[in-house]
Amino acid sequence: MTTHRSPASSAHAALRSTRYRKTRWLQLLSAWLAFGAASLALADNVTGDWISPQDNNWPLIPIHAALTPDGRVLTYGTDGTGKQTGFFIYDVWNPASGLGGGHTTIANQTATDIFCSSQVIMPLDGTILIAGGDNWTGTGTTNTGNNNSNLFAYGNNSLARGANMNRARWYSSSTVLLNGEVYVQGGNGGADFPEVRQSGGTFRLLTGASTSGLAATFPRNFLAPDGRVFGYDTNGNMYYVTTAGTGTFTGAGQFNSAYAGWTSGAAMFRPGKILQMGGNSNGAVLIDITGPAPAVTTQPTMSSKRQWVSATVMADGRVVATGGTEQDNVLTGINNTAEIWNPATGQWFVGPPGSRARMYHSGALLLPDATVMVHGGGAPGPLNNQHAEIYRPSYLFLPSSTTLAPRPTIGSWPQTTIDNGQHFTLDVGASTISRVTMVRSGSVTHSVNMDQRFLELPFTQSGSVIDTQVPLSAGEAPGGYYMLFVIDNQGVPSTAKMLRLSVAANPNIALDYTPSIGGSGGAQFTVACNPDEVLVGVAGRASTTDYVYQVSGQCVRVDQFGHWVGSPVTRGGAGGTGGTPFTKTCPTNFAISGFSSRSATYVNQINLECKAITASGRVSGTAQALGAVGSTQGTANASMSCGTGNPVYAMYGRGGSWLDNFGMQCRQAVITPIAVNSPPTVTNPGNQ
């Protein structure tokens, strides 16, 4: 094994090789400072590193990869020499064995060539559905679709034939629905209509949802917060599909094809928010499907054009781009760096390079230890990468150090299957926890991860015990298998526990966020209360002649009676310095429940609304408006609140010199227990 980090000068290499010898370390560091190169010395420390075998280490080219519910990795796509076909073998790897071993390679006895199929983890029992694939003639593949489905059972590593689909599909996409069924769209041979694998295992063709006007290969599909399938093809044509009965298809516009392409990558990094990157350019866009229509905004560009780039959501909610070249499957303009996009800032950060170019038939997958497995490439291609390597993100290291940080741990916990909206507890020992996150088990091929998504959970910590809660809305947190991480106050994640969210008979799809109002200028922001607080007021700046310029939150904890614990505390801030100050605060024991507004290209006016907090941590009763701030310009918008009846905990949007865009996010209040005979003392600052 070798460890690869960012290239640097010979002095930097010397510094690394002698970092444990204190005297020499200080001499070299002084030399770096003398030449003004201290930033290079820290490059590896802040970007993570790679662990890469020098030689091929995989029994096949891992063109397809899926994380099983027990934390292993299913891969398939070629024979043992790297020749394109899934007719003969597949492999299951145990990450606990490291990159040097842990492989169980098994004969494929289904008589299906599963090369270039689509695969997804089904939420009821973790079986992996493999839809379609190629056709093996006895001497080679044909690059034509078959209509087979196959089922991988992770309990015994078996692969068996399922029911046939209504269409042959080669290069299709598969998406898990709210009811646990699987939506399959596209693929050569199946461009005309999608179909649904029903709970009994048979397939229903959606003849009312024609997709014949779309590009057929690997459509980028996502389960939308309202339960529909949202997607776009490789030309940027967007759409929604309802899957009940024979289905319906609704076009939703088109974004610039320069930001699309069948060699692009995409990741849902927050519920209803998708980062689309690479492919036809080095550009990226954010596609927000939390409102009545998709909102597309451009993002800063990547360091180069990356065709066949993989987009992977990490344990902390950032997105890492790996692999890609400027020309399709050609060793020209190789970019094998780990390039990280931060949703808090919208900015890219270029990290260290891996050991190999990753092009056609490569991929990346988040593992339970919070590292990223980067794999494959070839069949055909200029490289035959029967190979995988591991990217270790910066969050695994001590600040400004090449030393791995101590990690928090999740000890005992009560169950591995829970329901939407359910509270549960974790034992984290002596660690001080700053975040609790969940990342859905991934399933990737051809730069398309069929099912990854990221969730952030509210929590309270009392000693070693974390109390946390899954979102009530199945549209935000659909049933299936997730990696559950705790992240300490240094930003270091634990190794994940595997958690299954059950599939409800009647899933709640009420949304825990409002649509946003305003335009698409400015930079993204989120102003949030602490995990155990709710939003009870807003301070900021506004003008009676034009815009709302600035917002910050007033937050407070809530006890088991629905009462405030202490006085509101100001959190965060976004926007500019124009206008005059304002403060709007709910009455004691109320929380913000929504808002009405006026807007056009910018946010002209906001009128906050409050409701009483209940003992269950929700809000109820008649909304009380706190009075508008801002101007009467723009168009009046209807009152907006979360459909769940939960209080607001965060404001999101876009801002610069003023607020360009504004919306609110909600969640059930995390209750702070207090002694029954010791009610909290609260102070209501009132309204100004």
XYZ file of C-alpha atoms in Angstrom, residues 65-69 119-129 154 174-176 180 182 365 440-443 450-451 479-481:
32
model
C -21.066 -0.691 -6.710
C -23.692 -0.766 -3.946
C -23.357 -0.585 -0.168
C -25.208 -3.481 1.453
C -27.180 -3.035 4.704
C -29.148 -1.275 -9.300
C -30.752 0.028 -6.119
C -31.199 -1.108 -2.511
C -34.811 -1.944 -1.735
C -36.013 -0.598 1.628
C -38.026 -3.506 3.017
C -35.253 -6.074 3.441
C -32.125 -4.632 1.833
C -32.298 -6.823 -1.256
C -30.549 -5.129 -4.178
C -32.626 -4.959 -7.356
C -26.916 -9.817 1.088
C -33.820 2.979 -10.728
C -35.362 5.005 -7.892
C -37.000 3.832 -4.646
C -41.004 0.853 -1.093
C -38.965 0.819 -7.372
C -19.158 5.349 -2.765
C -28.493 6.949 2.598
C -26.611 3.850 1.430
C -25.343 4.533 -2.057
C -25.590 2.576 -5.284
C -29.186 5.979 -7.727
C -30.270 6.773 -4.192
C -37.777 4.468 4.010
C -34.576 2.544 3.427
C -31.067 2.021 4.741
